[in-house]
Amino acid sequence: MALLGTSKYAQGIGLSGVNPDLASERQTASFSVEGLTTLLDGGAEHTRVRRAVVEVIERDPVFSRENQYFQTQNERYEAAVRKAVHLQKKMHEMGWREDGPEFIYIYRAVAGDVAFLLHRVFMRSISVLGSDEQVAKWIPLATKHQLIGSYAQTELGHGTYLQGLETTAVFDTTTQEFILNTPKISAMKWWPGDMGRSATHTVVFAQLYVRGKCYGVHPFIVQIRSLQDHSLCPGITAGDIGPKMNFEHIDNGYLMLQNVRIPRENMLNKFCEVQPDGTYIRRGSQKINYFTMTTVRVSLLSDEVILPLMKACTIAIRYSAVRRQSKLNPGEEEAKILDYQTQQEKLLPQLAAAYAFHFVNNYLHKLFDRGYKEIQERNFNSLPELHASSSGFKAMLSQYCTAGVEICLRACGGHGYSLLSGLPSLYTKIVASCIYEGENTILLLQTARFLVKCFAAASAGQPVPQSVTYLAAVKPGKCPAKNKLDFLNPDIYVEAYQHTAIRLLSSTAAKLQDLIQSGVKKHEAWNQCTVQLVQAAKAHCHYITVKNFVETVEKLENKAGIQKIMKHLCDLFALHGIFSNAGLFLHDGYISGAQMDMITASYLDLLGVIRKDAVPLVDAFDFTDKSLNSALGSYDGNIYQRLYEWAQKSPTNQQV
Amino acid sequence: MALLGTSKYAQGIGLSGVNPDLASERQTASFSVEGLTTLLDGGAEHTRVRRAVVEVIERDPVFSRENQYFQTQNERYEAAVRKAVHLQKKMHEMGWREDGPEFIYIYRAVAGDVAFLLHRVFMRSISVLGSDEQVAKWIPLATKHQLIGSYAQTELGHGTYLQGLETTAVFDTTTQEFILNTPKISAMKWWPGDMGRSATHTVVFAQLYVRGKCYGVHPFIVQIRSLQDHSLCPGITAGDIGPKMNFEHIDNGYLMLQNVRIPRENMLNKFCEVQPDGTYIRRGSQKINYFTMTTVRVSLLSDEVILPLMKACTIAIRYSAVRRQSKLNPGEEEAKILDYQTQQEKLLPQLAAAYAFHFVNNYLHKLFDRGYKEIQERNFNSLPELHASSSGFKAMLSQYCTAGVEICLRACGGHGYSLLSGLPSLYTKIVASCIYEGENTILLLQTARFLVKCFAAASAGQPVPQSVTYLAAVKPGKCPAKNKLDFLNPDIYVEAYQHTAIRLLSSTAAKLQDLIQSGVKKHEAWNQCTVQLVQAAKAHCHYITVKNFVETVEKLENKAGIQKIMKHLCDLFALHGIFSNAGLFLHDGYISGAQMDMITASYLDLLGVIRKDAVPLVDAFDFTDKSLNSALGSYDGNIYQRLYEWAQKSPTNQQV
């Protein structure tokens, strides 16, 4: 590090003071930042617990992500394993329990860089799909970490279409065992996390065969590595699937099975069982499985989808308040790039979306809590709505947030492209959320299928779930707005979103009907409508998000200016959506060209309004510098010093 | 590698035969693939030379990219240096010269993974900006590689706004030297390629001061490392800026200067000179510099922007013809995912765009060749048009192609997310093209400024450059199309694009005028219109691209079915653009809602038509397997075997 020795800047980079360009942004906040943080957390007690957890985790050097951007895949994997083990100790030491108030903040504070997450999925599937005996046998072992679990569902050849899985489990009556095989290369398990190098056990999904008859896909507990020396068990071939766009810390793996025998008791048999004589019995309802998959999609939204967008906004907006480039007016000093309309137009709609999605996430959680209660009372009526909601919102939010993170990255120019900005890794990670837990297009089509059914029911005057009752309210007509201020009236824009969602759905449903009546086979007709069905499903989710944002704002008291700024963000989110999807609203003349000009004017005006509070609005997300891990996004705004300091740590500079 | 030993698949993965699902796609091609390849290359002789170069490069193990996805930053840097040195030998051995027909194919064949590219920029700037004596002194040294050059323009604090650079060069009359300094941290040179570890010399751009007076930014040749032991020269601090989203093979660097003295002769002085007594002289025209920057933007489009999209399309479309998932019709076998309308709607517009951009790139090169001839005859009239075109098309194409590559990546699901697919590195590299050589928003606003001027001139009946004469042709009216087939008439859609481009420009120009007349200061008024000005600039480039595609198709003979399939692609590109930007076309009623339904119907019909030729259309790009470096995109379509084989090579599997 001879470089620093000769540098007069070495002393100058004390990162104590806040950059005046950032400090000035905070002096003019129109609302209480702490108040908004508390609102986002759901109360002051939650904020206190969250900060306490974050502090404990960040104070512990084992959880440091300081060198993350310089590490190889292997170094990141080893660090993740170390963190996973240490985290167990830490939780014990701190008295944090899985059902305690701290739990939801722990993984967020560790920022995802921890191994053995699939161990919990392994445990959850046994808890849900296993009999009481199976739960009694496996859960204590797993809880005490006497094994490391994984979850082997996806195969090389099959992801979304689970019925097509090719791994086989043949029941051998003579030995009372299942014989598991990977009959061809496409049947190889591929992608399961923690399986490439770590797991000792896994839940394998395989086609069950008894006496030559196939009973479909079932889950089996299979040991894959020795509990003594961690070597692969007989008949098992497993390894790492190689480098990915991100998730270097996870050993996503492959698994091949050759005549692997497991006892009959290893088929998870709460809902179906193979009896000793080979009789296959199905019992109870499998609908609850369906619900488990559904809840996972909703539970990932907060940490994996919305939080990354909040972080990206924080980094890009703070940077844009510090970065000065070119002159807005000749003779003046160079302007903050956040003062350029084009920069505002990139970043502020993302900020509004982050808030919109935070609130719609709360709405989804309420919907699911209510649904869960009903299900416990053996009422499964809400399942289709819950499934459609979780599918549609997972798809819409992951797609929107991924695009938003990319916009933030590019809005920071060259410095955004440096890993040290933190933005590239946010992007390469969040983009996976468009694919995992259901590919987005497939999910939107599931939502669309639900909507088409509900639309038919509503049109026939039959009752439909609460979130789609609006489908019965088809009103032709035109938007009544007369000037640009009218478009700051939520009634006006909520109505426009509703109208457009209904129009897209009804016209596509009509097309589908026409095709079928003209003799096209049902499945083929469906395929020919899918591009438009996807549009309709998105429009539905967009409508619900806008409506929910409006309702959230209405319920706020205007304490410390929070309601006012939230109203601005809500307006911006809504008008940005109309501006960006203008064709959908203009199509049938519900919005006229002249009205679209009013919307554009109001939308651009709002950018200037929200720009004044942009920094306080990201400060309210309350991310620590360590959690952002960004040379551009730190609270003090000392971007250039930090970029320079961090670059020194690069291994390429250690070899000079 | 004990894993493979136990596997019965090890023998089975002979990659000899072509996957029947891919073979069948090639049997039904409606046109001659070889004919289309020849057309893309610009003639059979070009195809022959290109293939010969590719073969030589790919046969040489030094240029292998086989392990690229497993290498660390340092390994990639060292490989790139090795390749750069070896490439010089190879060129000498093969008799390939910089002015020979092979040259344009060499770097494409090496696939960018080569160091010292900035050496050529160093040479070019000396050739263009240096006096005859400077050229005579430095160019032979550089040509013989007795030094390694770089180009130090960008600073930590300044990228796009070059006038704001803060590095200083103060002339000392007593010693006849310039004293170079980095006065503050934001003045540090940051990003220059080949500078972190490799370069011995660089061209530093600094503010020239003579006797306390600043003369603006000038270029200076500065030695930064010893030619003996490669240690840093006195007063120099330099190193690597650390990891980036891609370009691991390039040592982008930082540079600080502390009282670094260079002789007066090291200021590049073709256009301006500081005489021994300190007199500053400016001579000749600097416009030619401007032209050099402009040509760089056009020259990068082919290899850095269009080719990556072509590669991504090749990978994703071949994969989609082999990957089967779920059933299109119950009872049938699982369908190729390329048969789903939603998959077609993701990929085929990208394919059409790749062709559209290839042709518009040809158009730009013709425009520039003509401009260059005029400039050699001291006629600089075409410079504004060339600058506006290079800016607008660089921005539009890089943005479109980046989005296209991302769509291809996501369309391959989980496997697309594996580095082994080749798609992540295509994405992480092409996204940089939205930022370098001019950030896209800044560039579009330069185009917009040109268009606003031309529109005013055209409206006043004054002559305007050829590419914007259409701005004088403002015709109100409606689109005359009566049914969906009318929208396959190029006159109809070209007119629609033209109308929309004019409308966006004229309405924004009117807004700008209104603001200024209402008393808003000119620069502030401009800022308030920039979101719409960006839209107008994009619409102009989109219009020119569609028009050029139509004209290209018209000029083709219908040899071997090529004109027919190109017409389909042209239609698809045009209608996809209208479908995706419906609001712009519906806004003033030029296209009605009913007509938009016709466009949608024609657009969706075209997907089904082009789907039949999708594989032959990517085969025509004629990428070798080695150049794609993708487990999913190989010519033989053996995707699963290749993923498995390649995963074995991962270092994480070597450590078991």
mmCIF file of N, CA and C in Angstrom, chain A residues 3 6 9 69 74 156-159 161 182 191 237-238 240 243 245-246 254 256 258 323 325 328 334 339 341 346 406 414-415 417 419 427-428 439 441 523 527-528 530-531 587 593 597 640 644 648 653 655, chain B residues 3 6 9 69 74 156-159 161 182 191 238 240 243 245-246 254 256 258 323 325 328 334 339 341 346 406 414-415 417 419 427-428 439 441 523 527-528 530-531 587 593 597 640 644 648 653 655:
data_model
loop_
_atom_site.group_PDB
_atom_site.id
_atom_site.type_symbol
_atom_site.label_atom_id
_atom_site.label_comp_id
_atom_site.label_asym_id
_atom_site.label_seq_id
_atom_site.Cartn_x
_atom_site.Cartn_y
_atom_site.Cartn_z
ATOM 1 N N LEU A 3 1.089 3.317 -2.155
ATOM 2 C CA LEU A 3 0.380 4.414 -2.803
ATOM 3 C C LEU A 3 -0.083 5.458 -1.802
ATOM 4 N N THR A 6 2.426 8.116 -0.163
ATOM 5 C CA THR A 6 2.869 9.315 -0.873
ATOM 6 C C THR A 6 1.746 10.319 -1.068
ATOM 7 N N TYR A 9 -3.654 13.048 0.313
ATOM 8 C CA TYR A 9 -5.083 12.917 0.592
ATOM 9 C C TYR A 9 -5.344 11.962 1.730
ATOM 10 N N TYR A 69 -17.139 -7.336 -1.856
ATOM 11 C CA TYR A 69 -16.980 -7.079 -3.292
ATOM 12 C C TYR A 69 -15.664 -7.581 -3.860
ATOM 13 N N ASN A 74 -15.725 -18.947 -3.640
ATOM 14 C CA ASN A 74 -15.420 -19.835 -2.525
ATOM 15 C C ASN A 74 -15.295 -19.074 -1.205
ATOM 16 N N LEU A 156 -32.948 -30.332 -13.923
ATOM 17 C CA LEU A 156 -32.378 -29.689 -15.113
ATOM 18 C C LEU A 156 -33.465 -29.411 -16.142
ATOM 19 N N GLY A 157 -34.367 -30.362 -16.308
ATOM 20 C CA GLY A 157 -35.369 -30.242 -17.358
ATOM 21 C C GLY A 157 -36.701 -29.668 -16.914
ATOM 22 N N HIS A 158 -36.909 -29.506 -15.615
ATOM 23 C CA HIS A 158 -38.206 -29.005 -15.171
ATOM 24 C C HIS A 158 -38.119 -28.028 -14.020
ATOM 25 N N GLY A 159 -38.716 -26.868 -14.242
ATOM 26 C CA GLY A 159 -38.799 -25.868 -13.189
ATOM 27 C C GLY A 159 -40.242 -25.592 -12.829
ATOM 28 N N TYR A 161 -43.042 -26.557 -14.286
ATOM 29 C CA TYR A 161 -44.040 -27.606 -14.498
ATOM 30 C C TYR A 161 -43.698 -28.813 -13.637
ATOM 31 N N THR A 182 -32.393 -41.323 -10.925
ATOM 32 C CA THR A 182 -32.377 -40.235 -11.898
ATOM 33 C C THR A 182 -32.298 -40.915 -13.260
ATOM 34 N N TRP A 191 -30.072 -26.785 -9.093
ATOM 35 C CA TRP A 191 -30.374 -25.494 -8.464
ATOM 36 C C TRP A 191 -30.596 -25.535 -6.949
ATOM 37 N N THR A 237 -24.487 -38.787 -6.555
ATOM 38 C CA THR A 237 -23.531 -37.887 -7.195
ATOM 39 C C THR A 237 -24.055 -36.476 -6.972
ATOM 40 N N ALA A 238 -23.198 -35.618 -6.451
ATOM 41 C CA ALA A 238 -23.660 -34.250 -6.173
ATOM 42 C C ALA A 238 -22.497 -33.287 -6.290
ATOM 43 N N ASP A 240 -21.558 -28.691 -7.116
ATOM 44 C CA ASP A 240 -21.982 -27.302 -7.281
ATOM 45 C C ASP A 240 -22.322 -27.055 -8.756
ATOM 46 N N PRO A 243 -20.836 -21.039 -11.298
ATOM 47 C CA PRO A 243 -21.076 -19.622 -10.989
ATOM 48 C C PRO A 243 -22.389 -19.103 -11.547
ATOM 49 N N MET A 245 -25.100 -15.349 -11.578
ATOM 50 C CA MET A 245 -25.028 -13.894 -11.691
ATOM 51 C C MET A 245 -24.847 -13.256 -10.308
ATOM 52 N N ASN A 246 -25.266 -13.960 -9.271
ATOM 53 C CA ASN A 246 -25.123 -13.518 -7.889
ATOM 54 C C ASN A 246 -25.292 -14.779 -7.037
ATOM 55 N N TYR A 254 -26.272 -29.833 -7.746
ATOM 56 C CA TYR A 254 -26.954 -30.855 -8.542
ATOM 57 C C TYR A 254 -26.908 -32.172 -7.780
ATOM 58 N N MET A 256 -27.628 -36.495 -8.451
ATOM 59 C CA MET A 256 -28.089 -37.656 -9.199
ATOM 60 C C MET A 256 -28.228 -38.834 -8.261
ATOM 61 N N GLN A 258 -28.705 -43.005 -7.975
ATOM 62 C CA GLN A 258 -28.650 -44.280 -8.676
ATOM 63 C C GLN A 258 -28.984 -45.399 -7.695
ATOM 64 N N ARG A 323 -23.469 14.681 -6.079
ATOM 65 C CA ARG A 323 -22.813 14.778 -7.380
ATOM 66 C C ARG A 323 -23.251 16.061 -8.074
ATOM 67 N N GLN A 325 -22.721 18.214 -11.663
ATOM 68 C CA GLN A 325 -22.226 18.036 -13.030
ATOM 69 C C GLN A 325 -22.904 19.031 -13.952
ATOM 70 N N LEU A 328 -26.800 24.286 -14.705
ATOM 71 C CA LEU A 328 -28.206 24.432 -15.043
ATOM 72 C C LEU A 328 -28.424 25.823 -15.620
ATOM 73 N N GLU A 334 -21.757 24.451 -10.695
ATOM 74 C CA GLU A 334 -22.354 23.252 -11.276
ATOM 75 C C GLU A 334 -23.531 22.790 -10.412
ATOM 76 N N ASP A 339 -31.169 18.055 -9.478
ATOM 77 C CA ASP A 339 -31.959 19.205 -9.924
ATOM 78 C C ASP A 339 -32.327 19.146 -11.401
ATOM 79 N N GLN A 341 -34.403 17.699 -14.411
ATOM 80 C CA GLN A 341 -35.710 17.037 -14.520
ATOM 81 C C GLN A 341 -35.576 15.568 -14.921
ATOM 82 N N LYS A 346 -36.101 9.820 -13.447
ATOM 83 C CA LYS A 346 -35.609 8.459 -13.273
ATOM 84 C C LYS A 346 -35.860 7.977 -11.845
ATOM 85 N N GLU A 406 -32.335 -1.207 -11.590
ATOM 86 C CA GLU A 406 -31.504 -0.968 -12.766
ATOM 87 C C GLU A 406 -31.492 0.520 -13.128
ATOM 88 N N GLY A 414 -21.079 6.074 -14.428
ATOM 89 C CA GLY A 414 -19.963 5.153 -14.280
ATOM 90 C C GLY A 414 -19.795 4.666 -12.847
ATOM 91 N N HIS A 415 -19.939 5.573 -11.886
ATOM 92 C CA HIS A 415 -19.740 5.159 -10.492
ATOM 93 C C HIS A 415 -20.775 4.125 -10.051
ATOM 94 N N TYR A 417 -21.734 1.771 -11.830
ATOM 95 C CA TYR A 417 -21.303 0.516 -12.451
ATOM 96 C C TYR A 417 -20.193 -0.166 -11.639
ATOM 97 N N LEU A 419 -18.707 -2.013 -8.542
ATOM 98 C CA LEU A 419 -19.307 -2.851 -7.486
ATOM 99 C C LEU A 419 -19.345 -2.100 -6.162
ATOM 100 N N TYR A 427 -28.727 -5.303 -8.095
ATOM 101 C CA TYR A 427 -29.395 -5.665 -9.344
ATOM 102 C C TYR A 427 -29.275 -7.165 -9.648
ATOM 103 N N THR A 428 -28.039 -7.678 -9.605
ATOM 104 C CA THR A 428 -27.853 -9.069 -10.016
ATOM 105 C C THR A 428 -28.576 -10.030 -9.068
ATOM 106 N N GLU A 439 -41.890 -18.407 -12.188
ATOM 107 C CA GLU A 439 -41.471 -17.450 -13.220
ATOM 108 C C GLU A 439 -42.617 -16.461 -13.412
ATOM 109 N N THR A 441 -44.062 -14.642 -15.800
ATOM 110 C CA THR A 441 -45.105 -14.733 -16.825
ATOM 111 C C THR A 441 -46.104 -15.826 -16.474
ATOM 112 N N HIS A 523 -57.353 -24.709 -25.307
ATOM 113 C CA HIS A 523 -55.981 -24.438 -24.884
ATOM 114 C C HIS A 523 -55.248 -23.551 -25.876
ATOM 115 N N ASN A 527 -53.697 -19.773 -25.381
ATOM 116 C CA ASN A 527 -52.334 -19.388 -25.775
ATOM 117 C C ASN A 527 -52.348 -18.122 -26.635
ATOM 118 N N GLN A 528 -53.320 -18.018 -27.519
ATOM 119 C CA GLN A 528 -53.387 -16.857 -28.417
ATOM 120 C C GLN A 528 -53.797 -15.571 -27.686
ATOM 121 N N THR A 530 -52.557 -14.946 -24.481
ATOM 122 C CA THR A 530 -51.732 -14.809 -23.281
ATOM 123 C C THR A 530 -51.025 -13.454 -23.170
ATOM 124 N N VAL A 531 -50.600 -12.895 -24.312
ATOM 125 C CA VAL A 531 -49.937 -11.587 -24.224
ATOM 126 C C VAL A 531 -50.887 -10.572 -23.599
ATOM 127 N N HIS A 587 -56.715 4.238 -24.963
ATOM 128 C CA HIS A 587 -57.189 3.311 -25.990
ATOM 129 C C HIS A 587 -58.661 3.485 -26.358
ATOM 130 N N GLY A 593 -56.558 12.823 -25.230
ATOM 131 C CA GLY A 593 -55.215 13.370 -25.423
ATOM 132 C C GLY A 593 -55.000 14.632 -24.605
ATOM 133 N N ASP A 597 -52.252 15.351 -21.543
ATOM 134 C CA ASP A 597 -51.358 16.507 -21.372
ATOM 135 C C ASP A 597 -51.459 17.081 -19.950
ATOM 136 N N TYR A 640 -16.520 10.597 -2.883
ATOM 137 C CA TYR A 640 -15.237 10.447 -3.571
ATOM 138 C C TYR A 640 -14.172 9.869 -2.646
ATOM 139 N N TYR A 644 -12.319 6.133 -3.161
ATOM 140 C CA TYR A 644 -10.862 6.009 -3.187
ATOM 141 C C TYR A 644 -10.361 5.070 -2.092
ATOM 142 N N GLN A 648 -8.629 1.004 -2.598
ATOM 143 C CA GLN A 648 -7.329 0.557 -2.084
ATOM 144 C C GLN A 648 -7.360 -0.891 -1.619
ATOM 145 N N ASN A 653 -4.761 -4.284 -6.069
ATOM 146 C CA ASN A 653 -3.819 -3.265 -5.606
ATOM 147 C C ASN A 653 -2.856 -3.807 -4.564
ATOM 148 N N GLN A 655 -1.134 -6.479 -5.036
ATOM 149 C CA GLN A 655 -0.107 -7.293 -5.692
ATOM 150 C C GLN A 655 0.979 -6.449 -6.330
ATOM 151 N N LEU B 3 -16.766 -37.471 -8.754
ATOM 152 C CA LEU B 3 -18.185 -37.480 -9.075
ATOM 153 C C LEU B 3 -18.454 -38.161 -10.402
ATOM 154 N N THR B 6 -18.409 -42.134 -10.875
ATOM 155 C CA THR B 6 -19.523 -42.976 -10.476
ATOM 156 C C THR B 6 -20.748 -42.778 -11.371
ATOM 157 N N TYR B 9 -23.668 -41.243 -16.628
ATOM 158 C CA TYR B 9 -23.911 -40.270 -17.697
ATOM 159 C C TYR B 9 -22.623 -39.830 -18.355
ATOM 160 N N TYR B 69 -15.645 -18.060 -17.097
ATOM 161 C CA TYR B 69 -16.670 -17.880 -16.065
ATOM 162 C C TYR B 69 -16.201 -18.297 -14.675
ATOM 163 N N ASN B 74 -8.154 -11.012 -11.222
ATOM 164 C CA ASN B 74 -6.738 -11.012 -11.546
ATOM 165 C C ASN B 74 -6.396 -12.012 -12.649
ATOM 166 N N LEU B 156 -12.776 11.565 -10.946
ATOM 167 C CA LEU B 156 -13.763 11.138 -9.954
ATOM 168 C C LEU B 156 -14.986 12.045 -9.995
ATOM 169 N N GLY B 157 -14.749 13.349 -10.123
ATOM 170 C CA GLY B 157 -15.845 14.312 -10.035
ATOM 171 C C GLY B 157 -16.444 14.729 -11.366
ATOM 172 N N HIS B 158 -15.840 14.341 -12.478
ATOM 173 C CA HIS B 158 -16.366 14.793 -13.760
ATOM 174 C C HIS B 158 -16.292 13.737 -14.848
ATOM 175 N N GLY B 159 -17.437 13.470 -15.431
ATOM 176 C CA GLY B 159 -17.522 12.545 -16.551
ATOM 177 C C GLY B 159 -17.991 13.259 -17.797
ATOM 178 N N TYR B 161 -19.235 16.307 -18.183
ATOM 179 C CA TYR B 161 -18.993 17.744 -18.316
ATOM 180 C C TYR B 161 -17.493 18.012 -18.328
ATOM 181 N N THR B 182 -3.056 17.291 -9.188
ATOM 182 C CA THR B 182 -4.412 16.891 -8.823
ATOM 183 C C THR B 182 -4.757 17.699 -7.588
ATOM 184 N N TRP B 191 -11.227 5.748 -13.735
ATOM 185 C CA TRP B 191 -11.831 4.926 -14.795
ATOM 186 C C TRP B 191 -10.934 4.617 -15.997
ATOM 187 N N ALA B 238 -0.983 5.798 -8.514
ATOM 188 C CA ALA B 238 -1.921 5.152 -9.437
ATOM 189 C C ALA B 238 -2.251 3.762 -8.948
ATOM 190 N N ASP B 240 -5.638 0.416 -9.233
ATOM 191 C CA ASP B 240 -6.854 -0.127 -9.834
ATOM 192 C C ASP B 240 -8.072 0.419 -9.073
ATOM 193 N N PRO B 243 -13.311 -3.676 -8.277
ATOM 194 C CA PRO B 243 -14.178 -4.509 -9.102
ATOM 195 C C PRO B 243 -15.351 -3.741 -9.695
ATOM 196 N N MET B 245 -18.969 -4.264 -12.550
ATOM 197 C CA MET B 245 -20.022 -5.216 -12.890
ATOM 198 C C MET B 245 -19.540 -6.193 -13.966
ATOM 199 N N ASN B 246 -18.549 -5.771 -14.761
ATOM 200 C CA ASN B 246 -17.944 -6.606 -15.788
ATOM 201 C C ASN B 246 -16.591 -5.952 -16.088
ATOM 202 N N TYR B 254 -6.921 4.648 -11.362
ATOM 203 C CA TYR B 254 -6.936 6.030 -10.887
ATOM 204 C C TYR B 254 -5.525 6.586 -10.976
ATOM 205 N N MET B 256 -3.195 10.097 -9.556
ATOM 206 C CA MET B 256 -3.025 11.403 -8.925
ATOM 207 C C MET B 256 -1.670 11.950 -9.300
ATOM 208 N N GLN B 258 1.265 14.867 -8.449
ATOM 209 C CA GLN B 258 1.733 15.877 -7.499
ATOM 210 C C GLN B 258 3.003 16.513 -8.030
ATOM 211 N N ARG B 323 -35.884 -26.469 -25.052
ATOM 212 C CA ARG B 323 -36.528 -26.569 -23.746
ATOM 213 C C ARG B 323 -38.013 -26.872 -23.933
ATOM 214 N N GLN B 325 -41.569 -27.481 -21.725
ATOM 215 C CA GLN B 325 -42.112 -27.268 -20.395
ATOM 216 C C GLN B 325 -43.627 -27.135 -20.466
ATOM 217 N N LEU B 328 -49.141 -27.549 -24.019
ATOM 218 C CA LEU B 328 -49.954 -26.568 -24.710
ATOM 219 C C LEU B 328 -51.360 -27.141 -24.878
ATOM 220 N N GLU B 334 -44.965 -32.461 -23.813
ATOM 221 C CA GLU B 334 -44.703 -31.092 -23.393
ATOM 222 C C GLU B 334 -44.253 -30.255 -24.593
ATOM 223 N N ASP B 339 -43.097 -22.197 -28.488
ATOM 224 C CA ASP B 339 -44.456 -22.243 -29.033
ATOM 225 C C ASP B 339 -45.470 -21.473 -28.191
ATOM 226 N N GLN B 341 -47.082 -18.144 -26.874
ATOM 227 C CA GLN B 341 -47.150 -16.772 -27.394
ATOM 228 C C GLN B 341 -46.332 -15.792 -26.547
ATOM 229 N N LYS B 346 -41.602 -12.222 -26.095
ATOM 230 C CA LYS B 346 -40.371 -11.745 -25.485
ATOM 231 C C LYS B 346 -39.235 -11.723 -26.507
ATOM 232 N N GLU B 406 -31.415 -8.346 -21.567
ATOM 233 C CA GLU B 406 -32.015 -8.702 -20.277
ATOM 234 C C GLU B 406 -33.272 -9.556 -20.493
ATOM 235 N N GLY B 414 -34.228 -19.924 -14.856
ATOM 236 C CA GLY B 414 -33.088 -20.161 -13.979
ATOM 237 C C GLY B 414 -31.799 -20.424 -14.749
ATOM 238 N N HIS B 415 -31.892 -21.220 -15.814
ATOM 239 C CA HIS B 415 -30.662 -21.540 -16.544
ATOM 240 C C HIS B 415 -30.035 -20.296 -17.166
ATOM 241 N N TYR B 417 -29.850 -17.544 -15.749
ATOM 242 C CA TYR B 417 -29.209 -16.840 -14.638
ATOM 243 C C TYR B 417 -27.833 -17.437 -14.298
ATOM 244 N N LEU B 419 -24.075 -18.269 -14.995
ATOM 245 C CA LEU B 419 -23.063 -17.648 -15.867
ATOM 246 C C LEU B 419 -22.777 -18.525 -17.081
ATOM 247 N N TYR B 427 -25.084 -9.335 -20.495
ATOM 248 C CA TYR B 427 -25.849 -8.239 -19.903
ATOM 249 C C TYR B 427 -24.950 -7.263 -19.131
ATOM 250 N N THR B 428 -24.140 -7.803 -18.233
ATOM 251 C CA THR B 428 -23.350 -6.905 -17.379
ATOM 252 C C THR B 428 -22.356 -6.090 -18.203
ATOM 253 N N GLU B 439 -23.223 9.565 -21.580
ATOM 254 C CA GLU B 439 -24.373 8.979 -20.891
ATOM 255 C C GLU B 439 -25.600 9.208 -21.770
ATOM 256 N N THR B 441 -28.870 9.795 -21.543
ATOM 257 C CA THR B 441 -29.818 10.907 -21.435
ATOM 258 C C THR B 441 -29.193 12.197 -21.961
ATOM 259 N N HIS B 523 -32.543 28.572 -19.803
ATOM 260 C CA HIS B 523 -31.976 27.302 -19.345
ATOM 261 C C HIS B 523 -32.953 26.543 -18.457
ATOM 262 N N ASN B 527 -34.723 22.885 -19.057
ATOM 263 C CA ASN B 527 -34.751 21.820 -18.051
ATOM 264 C C ASN B 527 -36.173 21.293 -17.841
ATOM 265 N N GLN B 528 -37.148 22.178 -17.861
ATOM 266 C CA GLN B 528 -38.537 21.761 -17.631
ATOM 267 C C GLN B 528 -39.124 20.979 -18.802
ATOM 268 N N THR B 530 -37.118 18.690 -20.528
ATOM 269 C CA THR B 530 -36.173 17.647 -20.933
ATOM 270 C C THR B 530 -36.782 16.245 -20.989
ATOM 271 N N VAL B 531 -37.731 15.943 -20.096
ATOM 272 C CA VAL B 531 -38.348 14.609 -20.160
ATOM 273 C C VAL B 531 -39.011 14.417 -21.525
ATOM 274 N N HIS B 587 -52.258 9.392 -28.891
ATOM 275 C CA HIS B 587 -52.418 10.652 -28.162
ATOM 276 C C HIS B 587 -53.293 11.679 -28.883
ATOM 277 N N GLY B 593 -58.350 3.862 -31.344
ATOM 278 C CA GLY B 593 -58.372 2.640 -30.541
ATOM 279 C C GLY B 593 -58.662 1.413 -31.391
ATOM 280 N N ASP B 597 -56.274 -1.950 -32.106
ATOM 281 C CA ASP B 597 -56.657 -3.365 -32.046
ATOM 282 C C ASP B 597 -56.196 -4.111 -33.303
ATOM 283 N N TYR B 640 -28.565 -29.699 -21.711
ATOM 284 C CA TYR B 640 -28.433 -30.275 -20.372
ATOM 285 C C TYR B 640 -27.071 -30.934 -20.188
ATOM 286 N N TYR B 644 -24.120 -29.662 -17.469
ATOM 287 C CA TYR B 644 -23.534 -30.593 -16.495
ATOM 288 C C TYR B 644 -22.021 -30.687 -16.667
ATOM 289 N N GLN B 648 -18.887 -29.118 -13.928
ATOM 290 C CA GLN B 648 -17.800 -29.897 -13.334
ATOM 291 C C GLN B 648 -16.519 -29.095 -13.219
ATOM 292 N N ASN B 653 -15.998 -27.303 -7.336
ATOM 293 C CA ASN B 653 -16.088 -28.756 -7.410
ATOM 294 C C ASN B 653 -14.720 -29.427 -7.362
ATOM 295 N N GLN B 655 -12.546 -28.720 -5.101
ATOM 296 C CA GLN B 655 -12.018 -28.687 -3.736
ATOM 297 C C GLN B 655 -12.615 -29.773 -2.851
#
